[in-house]
Amino acid sequence: MLTKSTLTRPLEEESETVPLKRVKTCSVPTSMQRYLQLGLPMDKALVKSYTFFAPLPSSSESGETADGFVLGVDEAGRGPVLGPMVYATCFCRESYYSTLTQMGFADSKQLNETQREELFDRLQTEQTHVGWSIRCISPQDISHCMLRRTKYSLNALAHDATIQLIRDVLEKGIRVTKVFIDTVGPPQSYQKKLQELFPGIDIVVAKKADSLYPIVSAASICAKVTRDAHLNHWVFAEPGMQKMLSMAYGSGYPSDPNTTKWLRDSVDLVFGYPGIIRFSWSTCTKLLEDRAAKVVWPDDEEKPKAKSKYFSKPTDTPRSKFLNRNKSLILASSL
């Protein structure tokens, strides 16, 4: 049985769907090839968002997944001005959770790249007990959502990605009994929303959940490794950009000097930036205003009239007066 002490980290440790591909071993090169072998589409331009599922946990003998599962959700890339935002789930059997806790999972931001990749590879060798999935939201989709007429906020986008991932796991027959989520916005209202959507599951939404619950830490690592892989092997959708632009864009955060330098050096006077950029970020908007060609949109020759223009005002002459006047003129002319 899982208790609060087994689900949380010990106090001293607190300081378009891609087809499934089963991975028998994680001994692949540290390059694009290792991600292609997992089934992640690193060799294609990331224009449309996609969902990816690693092989589902199953008993090596019976293939059943009737055990109860603990599931964690976290993200990577919420704040950067470029690259995708990745939401990830990691889920494991309740009976295996104590083993997962001893593997050294921690908030991905507290680990270096080598440590993250080693833990990520370790997950691929535990497929009998552990599964994971990601929802990779492309920069273009983020821009579209946040710049459309009816604004679709980043929080709403994050909530919907989380809900979709949980639903997808349930639809694949995984019996989830407990969910831990790193909060987006106020934890109380978010938890209430999720609990109403998934009434049969015990849901915990907490701040810094990636530091408290190892299953959330594992999800954090899946999200971070996937995002980093996309950035390290980015395929530009725009013809010729692969050779024209430097790949030294850093982490993508506006506070990163490498990122700000790349943004300054890479702006095109006419076309602005390629699709790796989130155009809804103020960092991008300001640079385009300062460095790109000015665009002035001339007013339409005839501005559309307000709807009120088509209705008479209370002070206007009543229509009946005109009708009576015209009637009198007709009668007079017939005499």
mmCIF file of C-alpha atoms in Angstrom:
data_model
loop_
_atom_site.group_PDB
_atom_site.id
_atom_site.type_symbol
_atom_site.label_atom_id
_atom_site.label_comp_id
_atom_site.label_asym_id
_atom_site.label_seq_id
_atom_site.Cartn_x
_atom_site.Cartn_y
_atom_site.Cartn_z
ATOM 1 C CA MET A 1 0.000 0.000 0.000
ATOM 2 C CA LEU A 2 1.199 3.485 -0.844
ATOM 3 C CA THR A 3 1.427 5.927 2.019
ATOM 4 C CA LYS A 4 2.277 9.613 2.072
ATOM 5 C CA SER A 5 5.833 8.791 3.137
ATOM 6 C CA THR A 6 6.394 6.492 0.159
ATOM 7 C CA LEU A 7 4.877 8.901 -2.348
ATOM 8 C CA THR A 8 6.890 11.941 -1.311
ATOM 9 C CA ARG A 9 10.624 12.335 -1.454
ATOM 10 C CA PRO A 10 12.489 11.816 1.856
ATOM 11 C CA LEU A 11 13.070 15.117 3.653
ATOM 12 C CA GLU A 12 16.815 15.089 3.129
ATOM 13 C CA GLU A 13 16.282 14.808 -0.645
ATOM 14 C CA GLU A 14 13.938 17.728 -0.944
ATOM 15 C CA SER A 15 17.011 20.329 -0.766
ATOM 16 C CA GLU A 16 -0.588 14.007 -34.231
ATOM 17 C CA THR A 17 0.229 10.859 -32.395
ATOM 18 C CA VAL A 18 3.562 9.143 -33.083
ATOM 19 C CA PRO A 19 3.375 5.339 -33.495
ATOM 20 C CA LEU A 20 4.606 3.202 -30.601
ATOM 21 C CA LYS A 21 8.022 1.589 -30.822
ATOM 22 C CA ARG A 22 9.258 -0.829 -28.185
ATOM 23 C CA VAL A 23 12.846 -0.224 -27.153
ATOM 24 C CA LYS A 24 14.773 -3.258 -25.948
ATOM 25 C CA THR A 25 17.906 -1.412 -24.942
ATOM 26 C CA CYS A 26 19.014 2.173 -24.395
ATOM 27 C CA SER A 27 22.562 1.645 -25.702
ATOM 28 C CA VAL A 28 22.216 4.092 -28.603
ATOM 29 C CA PRO A 29 24.494 6.972 -29.611
ATOM 30 C CA THR A 30 24.116 10.345 -27.917
ATOM 31 C CA SER A 31 22.816 11.956 -31.113
ATOM 32 C CA MET A 32 19.644 12.319 -33.108
ATOM 33 C CA GLN A 33 19.756 8.578 -33.771
ATOM 34 C CA ARG A 34 19.054 7.660 -30.154
ATOM 35 C CA TYR A 35 15.788 9.646 -30.241
ATOM 36 C CA LEU A 36 14.793 8.261 -33.623
ATOM 37 C CA GLN A 37 15.195 4.756 -32.217
ATOM 38 C CA LEU A 38 12.797 5.695 -29.438
ATOM 39 C CA GLY A 39 10.320 6.885 -32.048
ATOM 40 C CA LEU A 40 10.583 10.639 -31.436
ATOM 41 C CA PRO A 41 10.387 12.633 -34.723
ATOM 42 C CA MET A 42 13.597 14.644 -34.329
ATOM 43 C CA ASP A 43 14.363 14.471 -38.061
ATOM 44 C CA LYS A 44 11.238 16.418 -39.052
ATOM 45 C CA ALA A 45 10.354 20.106 -38.837
ATOM 46 C CA LEU A 46 8.233 20.712 -35.752
ATOM 47 C CA VAL A 47 5.326 22.660 -37.234
ATOM 48 C CA LYS A 48 2.376 20.807 -35.730
ATOM 49 C CA SER A 49 2.125 19.716 -32.105
ATOM 50 C CA TYR A 50 2.211 15.984 -31.462
ATOM 51 C CA THR A 51 1.691 13.372 -28.743
ATOM 52 C CA PHE A 52 4.106 10.494 -28.192
ATOM 53 C CA PHE A 53 3.695 7.369 -26.051
ATOM 54 C CA ALA A 54 6.563 5.129 -25.007
ATOM 55 C CA PRO A 55 5.740 1.399 -24.807
ATOM 56 C CA LEU A 56 3.174 0.738 -22.102
ATOM 57 C CA PRO A 57 4.157 -1.151 -18.933
ATOM 58 C CA SER A 58 3.144 -4.789 -19.049
ATOM 59 C CA SER A 59 3.942 -7.958 -17.179
ATOM 60 C CA SER A 60 6.574 -9.943 -19.044
ATOM 61 C CA GLU A 61 4.409 -13.035 -18.575
ATOM 62 C CA SER A 62 0.753 -12.034 -18.868
ATOM 63 C CA GLY A 63 0.859 -8.649 -20.597
ATOM 64 C CA GLU A 64 -1.761 -7.306 -18.180
ATOM 65 C CA THR A 65 -1.804 -3.771 -16.831
ATOM 66 C CA ALA A 66 -4.463 -4.231 -14.140
ATOM 67 C CA ASP A 67 -2.223 -2.993 -11.317
ATOM 68 C CA GLY A 68 -2.806 0.455 -9.845
ATOM 69 C CA PHE A 69 -0.495 3.156 -11.187
ATOM 70 C CA VAL A 70 0.893 6.400 -9.788
ATOM 71 C CA LEU A 71 1.195 9.169 -12.394
ATOM 72 C CA GLY A 72 3.100 12.470 -12.408
ATOM 73 C CA VAL A 73 2.839 15.441 -14.779
ATOM 74 C CA ASP A 74 5.328 18.246 -15.402
ATOM 75 C CA GLU A 75 6.493 20.538 -18.185
ATOM 76 C CA ALA A 76 9.586 22.033 -19.764
ATOM 77 C CA GLY A 77 9.859 25.178 -21.838
ATOM 78 C CA ARG A 78 7.021 27.291 -20.522
ATOM 79 C CA GLY A 79 9.003 30.547 -20.386
ATOM 80 C CA PRO A 80 11.404 30.517 -23.390
ATOM 81 C CA VAL A 81 10.889 32.743 -26.405
ATOM 82 C CA LEU A 82 11.801 29.941 -28.795
ATOM 83 C CA GLY A 83 11.270 26.212 -29.170
ATOM 84 C CA PRO A 84 8.421 23.948 -28.071
ATOM 85 C CA MET A 85 6.690 23.629 -24.729
ATOM 86 C CA VAL A 86 6.652 19.980 -23.668
ATOM 87 C CA TYR A 87 4.285 18.407 -21.164
ATOM 88 C CA ALA A 88 5.086 14.910 -19.960
ATOM 89 C CA THR A 89 3.613 12.153 -17.848
ATOM 90 C CA CYS A 90 5.484 9.371 -16.154
ATOM 91 C CA PHE A 91 3.552 6.531 -14.549
ATOM 92 C CA CYS A 92 4.618 3.416 -12.685
ATOM 93 C CA ARG A 93 3.060 0.538 -10.769
ATOM 94 C CA GLU A 94 2.257 1.284 -7.146
ATOM 95 C CA SER A 95 4.337 -1.744 -6.160
ATOM 96 C CA TYR A 96 7.341 -0.294 -8.007
ATOM 97 C CA TYR A 97 7.144 3.259 -6.685
ATOM 98 C CA SER A 98 9.578 2.730 -3.808
ATOM 99 C CA THR A 99 12.147 1.400 -6.317
ATOM 100 C CA LEU A 100 11.654 4.445 -8.547
ATOM 101 C CA THR A 101 12.215 6.675 -5.525
ATOM 102 C CA GLN A 102 15.705 5.206 -5.053
ATOM 103 C CA MET A 103 16.819 5.894 -8.638
ATOM 104 C CA GLY A 104 17.834 9.493 -7.949
ATOM 105 C CA PHE A 105 15.112 11.347 -9.824
ATOM 106 C CA ALA A 106 15.025 15.055 -8.999
ATOM 107 C CA ASP A 107 13.718 18.253 -10.525
ATOM 108 C CA SER A 108 15.270 18.369 -14.008
ATOM 109 C CA LYS A 109 16.483 21.924 -13.378
ATOM 110 C CA GLN A 110 18.685 20.622 -10.530
ATOM 111 C CA LEU A 111 20.432 18.090 -12.785
ATOM 112 C CA ASN A 112 22.936 18.620 -15.560
ATOM 113 C CA GLU A 113 22.348 17.382 -19.100
ATOM 114 C CA THR A 114 24.336 14.163 -18.626
ATOM 115 C CA GLN A 115 22.449 13.242 -15.446
ATOM 116 C CA ARG A 116 19.096 13.892 -17.115
ATOM 117 C CA GLU A 117 19.951 11.732 -20.110
ATOM 118 C CA GLU A 118 21.208 8.896 -17.896
ATOM 119 C CA LEU A 119 17.964 8.891 -15.903
ATOM 120 C CA PHE A 120 15.940 9.166 -19.105
ATOM 121 C CA ASP A 121 17.769 6.148 -20.523
ATOM 122 C CA ARG A 122 17.164 4.279 -17.268
ATOM 123 C CA LEU A 123 13.417 4.681 -17.781
ATOM 124 C CA GLN A 124 13.705 2.891 -21.131
ATOM 125 C CA THR A 125 15.095 -0.197 -19.360
ATOM 126 C CA GLU A 126 12.219 -0.337 -16.847
ATOM 127 C CA GLN A 127 9.374 -0.731 -19.340
ATOM 128 C CA THR A 128 7.791 -3.610 -17.439
ATOM 129 C CA HIS A 129 6.977 -1.231 -14.593
ATOM 130 C CA VAL A 130 7.249 2.321 -15.955
ATOM 131 C CA GLY A 131 5.737 4.228 -18.871
ATOM 132 C CA TRP A 132 5.825 7.818 -20.080
ATOM 133 C CA SER A 133 4.281 10.079 -22.677
ATOM 134 C CA ILE A 134 4.730 13.622 -23.913
ATOM 135 C CA ARG A 135 2.659 16.332 -25.543
ATOM 136 C CA CYS A 136 5.002 18.525 -27.581
ATOM 137 C CA ILE A 137 3.415 21.888 -28.419
ATOM 138 C CA SER A 138 5.110 23.603 -31.352
ATOM 139 C CA PRO A 139 6.169 27.279 -31.244
ATOM 140 C CA GLN A 140 3.801 28.025 -34.126
ATOM 141 C CA ASP A 141 0.833 26.548 -32.274
ATOM 142 C CA ILE A 142 1.743 28.555 -29.162
ATOM 143 C CA SER A 143 1.895 31.752 -31.248
ATOM 144 C CA HIS A 144 -1.398 30.951 -32.958
ATOM 145 C CA CYS A 145 -3.190 30.297 -29.672
ATOM 146 C CA MET A 146 -1.944 33.433 -27.954
ATOM 147 C CA LEU A 147 -2.348 35.830 -30.896
ATOM 148 C CA ARG A 148 -5.754 34.791 -32.194
ATOM 149 C CA ARG A 149 -8.759 37.087 -31.816
ATOM 150 C CA THR A 150 -10.132 35.130 -28.848
ATOM 151 C CA LYS A 151 -6.942 34.746 -26.819
ATOM 152 C CA TYR A 152 -6.065 31.245 -25.617
ATOM 153 C CA SER A 153 -3.742 31.805 -22.662
ATOM 154 C CA LEU A 154 -0.632 29.805 -21.861
ATOM 155 C CA ASN A 155 -2.307 28.579 -18.659
ATOM 156 C CA ALA A 156 -5.296 27.278 -20.616
ATOM 157 C CA LEU A 157 -2.942 25.621 -23.094
ATOM 158 C CA ALA A 158 -1.059 23.978 -20.207
ATOM 159 C CA HIS A 159 -4.244 22.784 -18.497
ATOM 160 C CA ASP A 160 -5.582 21.269 -21.718
ATOM 161 C CA ALA A 161 -2.286 19.487 -22.439
ATOM 162 C CA THR A 162 -2.299 17.974 -18.941
ATOM 163 C CA ILE A 163 -5.923 16.856 -19.211
ATOM 164 C CA GLN A 164 -5.309 15.327 -22.637
ATOM 165 C CA LEU A 165 -2.278 13.370 -21.408
ATOM 166 C CA ILE A 166 -4.145 11.943 -18.411
ATOM 167 C CA ARG A 167 -7.111 10.970 -20.599
ATOM 168 C CA ASP A 168 -4.820 9.323 -23.142
ATOM 169 C CA VAL A 169 -3.179 7.212 -20.425
ATOM 170 C CA LEU A 170 -6.571 6.114 -19.087
ATOM 171 C CA GLU A 171 -7.841 5.304 -22.585
ATOM 172 C CA LYS A 172 -4.884 2.967 -23.070
ATOM 173 C CA GLY A 173 -6.093 0.838 -20.167
ATOM 174 C CA ILE A 174 -3.724 2.044 -17.446
ATOM 175 C CA ARG A 175 -5.564 2.030 -14.099
ATOM 176 C CA VAL A 176 -4.344 5.272 -12.552
ATOM 177 C CA THR A 177 -5.115 5.593 -8.837
ATOM 178 C CA LYS A 178 -3.117 8.694 -7.899
ATOM 179 C CA VAL A 179 -1.910 11.740 -9.844
ATOM 180 C CA PHE A 180 0.664 14.354 -8.801
ATOM 181 C CA ILE A 181 0.947 17.592 -10.777
ATOM 182 C CA ASP A 182 3.216 20.616 -10.565
ATOM 183 C CA THR A 183 0.807 23.533 -10.385
ATOM 184 C CA VAL A 184 0.034 26.034 -13.120
ATOM 185 C CA GLY A 185 -1.736 28.931 -11.442
ATOM 186 C CA PRO A 186 -3.447 28.623 -8.026
ATOM 187 C CA PRO A 187 -3.154 24.964 -6.923
ATOM 188 C CA GLN A 188 -6.540 24.804 -5.149
ATOM 189 C CA SER A 189 -8.691 25.794 -8.137
ATOM 190 C CA TYR A 190 -6.598 23.694 -10.536
ATOM 191 C CA GLN A 191 -6.895 20.632 -8.299
ATOM 192 C CA LYS A 192 -10.660 21.120 -7.992
ATOM 193 C CA LYS A 193 -10.986 21.350 -11.774
ATOM 194 C CA LEU A 194 -9.028 18.128 -12.306
ATOM 195 C CA GLN A 195 -10.816 16.288 -9.514
ATOM 196 C CA GLU A 196 -14.164 17.057 -11.174
ATOM 197 C CA LEU A 197 -12.868 15.741 -14.499
ATOM 198 C CA PHE A 198 -11.354 12.584 -12.961
ATOM 199 C CA PRO A 199 -13.536 11.793 -9.914
ATOM 200 C CA GLY A 200 -12.224 8.259 -9.435
ATOM 201 C CA ILE A 201 -8.593 9.327 -9.041
ATOM 202 C CA ASP A 202 -6.855 10.884 -6.045
ATOM 203 C CA ILE A 203 -5.282 14.084 -7.428
ATOM 204 C CA VAL A 204 -2.658 16.260 -5.745
ATOM 205 C CA VAL A 205 -1.673 19.611 -7.283
ATOM 206 C CA ALA A 206 1.238 21.249 -5.487
ATOM 207 C CA LYS A 207 3.882 23.915 -5.892
ATOM 208 C CA LYS A 208 7.350 22.463 -6.545
ATOM 209 C CA ALA A 209 5.826 19.006 -6.995
ATOM 210 C CA ASP A 210 8.865 18.103 -9.110
ATOM 211 C CA SER A 211 10.971 18.424 -5.941
ATOM 212 C CA LEU A 212 8.509 16.598 -3.677
ATOM 213 C CA TYR A 213 7.361 13.593 -5.701
ATOM 214 C CA PRO A 214 9.812 11.386 -7.647
ATOM 215 C CA ILE A 215 7.146 10.449 -10.209
ATOM 216 C CA VAL A 216 6.780 14.154 -11.092
ATOM 217 C CA SER A 217 10.581 14.454 -11.227
ATOM 218 C CA ALA A 218 10.642 11.597 -13.740
ATOM 219 C CA ALA A 219 8.010 13.377 -15.849
ATOM 220 C CA SER A 220 10.064 16.575 -15.598
ATOM 221 C CA ILE A 221 13.102 14.770 -16.988
ATOM 222 C CA CYS A 222 11.107 13.290 -19.899
ATOM 223 C CA ALA A 223 9.823 16.762 -20.767
ATOM 224 C CA LYS A 224 13.209 18.465 -20.462
ATOM 225 C CA VAL A 225 15.144 15.839 -22.434
ATOM 226 C CA THR A 226 12.563 15.933 -25.239
ATOM 227 C CA ARG A 227 12.612 19.725 -25.478
ATOM 228 C CA ASP A 228 16.431 19.854 -25.412
ATOM 229 C CA ALA A 229 16.611 17.196 -28.118
ATOM 230 C CA HIS A 230 14.329 19.228 -30.380
ATOM 231 C CA LEU A 231 16.435 22.352 -29.868
ATOM 232 C CA ASN A 232 19.758 20.530 -30.330
ATOM 233 C CA HIS A 233 18.531 18.917 -33.564
ATOM 234 C CA TRP A 234 16.130 21.609 -34.739
ATOM 235 C CA VAL A 235 14.954 21.221 -38.333
ATOM 236 C CA PHE A 236 13.870 24.554 -39.813
ATOM 237 C CA ALA A 237 10.680 24.353 -41.863
ATOM 238 C CA GLU A 238 11.802 27.331 -43.960
ATOM 239 C CA PRO A 239 13.958 26.358 -46.989
ATOM 240 C CA GLY A 240 17.602 27.364 -46.637
ATOM 241 C CA MET A 241 17.419 28.392 -42.980
ATOM 242 C CA GLN A 242 19.404 25.343 -41.848
ATOM 243 C CA LYS A 243 22.515 26.733 -43.549
ATOM 244 C CA MET A 244 21.836 30.434 -43.096
ATOM 245 C CA LEU A 245 21.188 30.598 -39.352
ATOM 246 C CA SER A 246 23.390 29.674 -36.431
ATOM 247 C CA MET A 247 22.168 27.032 -33.984
ATOM 248 C CA ALA A 248 23.806 28.848 -31.063
ATOM 249 C CA TYR A 249 20.514 30.127 -29.656
ATOM 250 C CA GLY A 250 21.177 28.975 -26.106
ATOM 251 C CA SER A 251 18.404 27.836 -23.790
ATOM 252 C CA GLY A 252 15.729 29.994 -25.389
ATOM 253 C CA TYR A 253 15.056 32.015 -22.235
ATOM 254 C CA PRO A 254 15.059 35.819 -22.691
ATOM 255 C CA SER A 255 17.521 36.075 -19.783
ATOM 256 C CA ASP A 256 20.098 33.921 -21.615
ATOM 257 C CA PRO A 257 22.773 36.132 -23.307
ATOM 258 C CA ASN A 258 23.232 33.535 -26.076
ATOM 259 C CA THR A 259 19.513 33.654 -26.817
ATOM 260 C CA THR A 260 19.310 37.455 -26.916
ATOM 261 C CA LYS A 261 22.401 37.619 -29.164
ATOM 262 C CA TRP A 262 20.902 35.059 -31.552
ATOM 263 C CA LEU A 263 17.621 36.979 -31.648
ATOM 264 C CA ARG A 264 19.419 40.237 -32.475
ATOM 265 C CA ASP A 265 21.615 38.646 -35.145
ATOM 266 C CA SER A 266 18.944 36.494 -36.799
ATOM 267 C CA VAL A 267 16.117 38.942 -37.427
ATOM 268 C CA ASP A 268 15.234 39.358 -41.098
ATOM 269 C CA LEU A 269 14.247 42.889 -42.139
ATOM 270 C CA VAL A 270 11.197 41.648 -44.055
ATOM 271 C CA PHE A 271 10.281 38.194 -42.788
ATOM 272 C CA GLY A 272 11.263 38.578 -39.141
ATOM 273 C CA TYR A 273 12.003 35.160 -37.659
ATOM 274 C CA PRO A 274 11.583 31.509 -38.637
ATOM 275 C CA GLY A 275 9.025 29.209 -37.013
ATOM 276 C CA ILE A 276 11.219 28.306 -34.047
ATOM 277 C CA ILE A 277 10.182 31.629 -32.467
ATOM 278 C CA ARG A 278 7.104 32.282 -30.329
ATOM 279 C CA PHE A 279 5.866 35.527 -31.848
ATOM 280 C CA SER A 280 3.507 36.177 -28.940
ATOM 281 C CA TRP A 281 6.451 36.884 -26.585
ATOM 282 C CA SER A 282 7.120 40.575 -25.893
ATOM 283 C CA THR A 283 10.868 39.938 -26.374
ATOM 284 C CA CYS A 284 10.212 39.030 -29.999
ATOM 285 C CA THR A 285 7.709 41.835 -30.561
ATOM 286 C CA LYS A 286 10.111 44.512 -29.321
ATOM 287 C CA LEU A 287 13.013 43.277 -31.453
ATOM 288 C CA LEU A 288 10.820 43.188 -34.558
ATOM 289 C CA GLU A 289 9.631 46.729 -33.873
ATOM 290 C CA ASP A 290 13.208 47.958 -33.354
ATOM 291 C CA ARG A 291 15.094 46.033 -36.061
ATOM 292 C CA ALA A 292 12.693 44.912 -38.790
ATOM 293 C CA ALA A 293 11.205 47.038 -41.566
ATOM 294 C CA LYS A 294 8.332 49.253 -40.517
ATOM 295 C CA VAL A 295 4.960 48.240 -41.904
ATOM 296 C CA VAL A 296 2.174 50.802 -42.185
ATOM 297 C CA TRP A 297 -1.267 49.480 -43.022
ATOM 298 C CA PRO A 298 -3.327 52.143 -44.880
ATOM 299 C CA ASP A 299 -6.846 52.707 -43.630
ATOM 300 C CA ASP A 300 -9.620 51.224 -45.722
ATOM 301 C CA GLU A 301 -11.101 53.724 -48.199
ATOM 302 C CA GLU A 302 -14.409 53.431 -46.460
ATOM 303 C CA LYS A 303 -14.404 52.548 -42.811
ATOM 304 C CA PRO A 304 -17.209 50.172 -41.830
ATOM 305 C CA LYS A 305 -20.151 51.921 -40.255
ATOM 306 C CA ALA A 306 -21.168 51.140 -36.725
ATOM 307 C CA LYS A 307 -24.364 49.126 -36.458
ATOM 308 C CA SER A 308 -26.048 52.055 -34.726
ATOM 309 C CA LYS A 309 -25.728 54.062 -37.952
ATOM 310 C CA TYR A 310 -28.391 51.881 -39.553
ATOM 311 C CA PHE A 311 -31.020 52.769 -36.943
ATOM 312 C CA SER A 312 -32.799 56.087 -36.443
ATOM 313 C CA LYS A 313 -32.184 58.123 -33.350
ATOM 314 C CA PRO A 314 -35.039 59.032 -30.995
ATOM 315 C CA THR A 315 -34.717 62.666 -32.137
ATOM 316 C CA ASP A 316 -34.936 61.827 -35.852
ATOM 317 C CA THR A 317 -38.087 62.651 -37.813
ATOM 318 C CA PRO A 318 -40.479 59.649 -37.663
ATOM 319 C CA ARG A 319 -40.738 57.673 -40.891
ATOM 320 C CA SER A 320 -44.534 58.074 -40.844
ATOM 321 C CA LYS A 321 -44.111 61.825 -41.455
ATOM 322 C CA PHE A 322 -42.277 61.156 -44.710
ATOM 323 C CA LEU A 323 -44.925 58.645 -45.788
ATOM 324 C CA ASN A 324 -47.769 61.060 -45.074
ATOM 325 C CA ARG A 325 -45.908 63.854 -46.889
ATOM 326 C CA ASN A 326 -45.330 61.679 -49.955
ATOM 327 C CA LYS A 327 -48.975 60.600 -49.875
ATOM 328 C CA SER A 328 -50.104 64.235 -49.869
ATOM 329 C CA LEU A 329 -47.826 65.044 -52.826
ATOM 330 C CA ILE A 330 -49.206 62.120 -54.837
ATOM 331 C CA LEU A 331 -52.797 63.157 -54.151
ATOM 332 C CA ALA A 332 -52.061 66.770 -55.101
ATOM 333 C CA SER A 333 -50.436 65.788 -58.389
ATOM 334 C CA SER A 334 -53.418 63.653 -59.377
ATOM 335 C CA LEU A 335 -55.877 66.537 -59.097
#
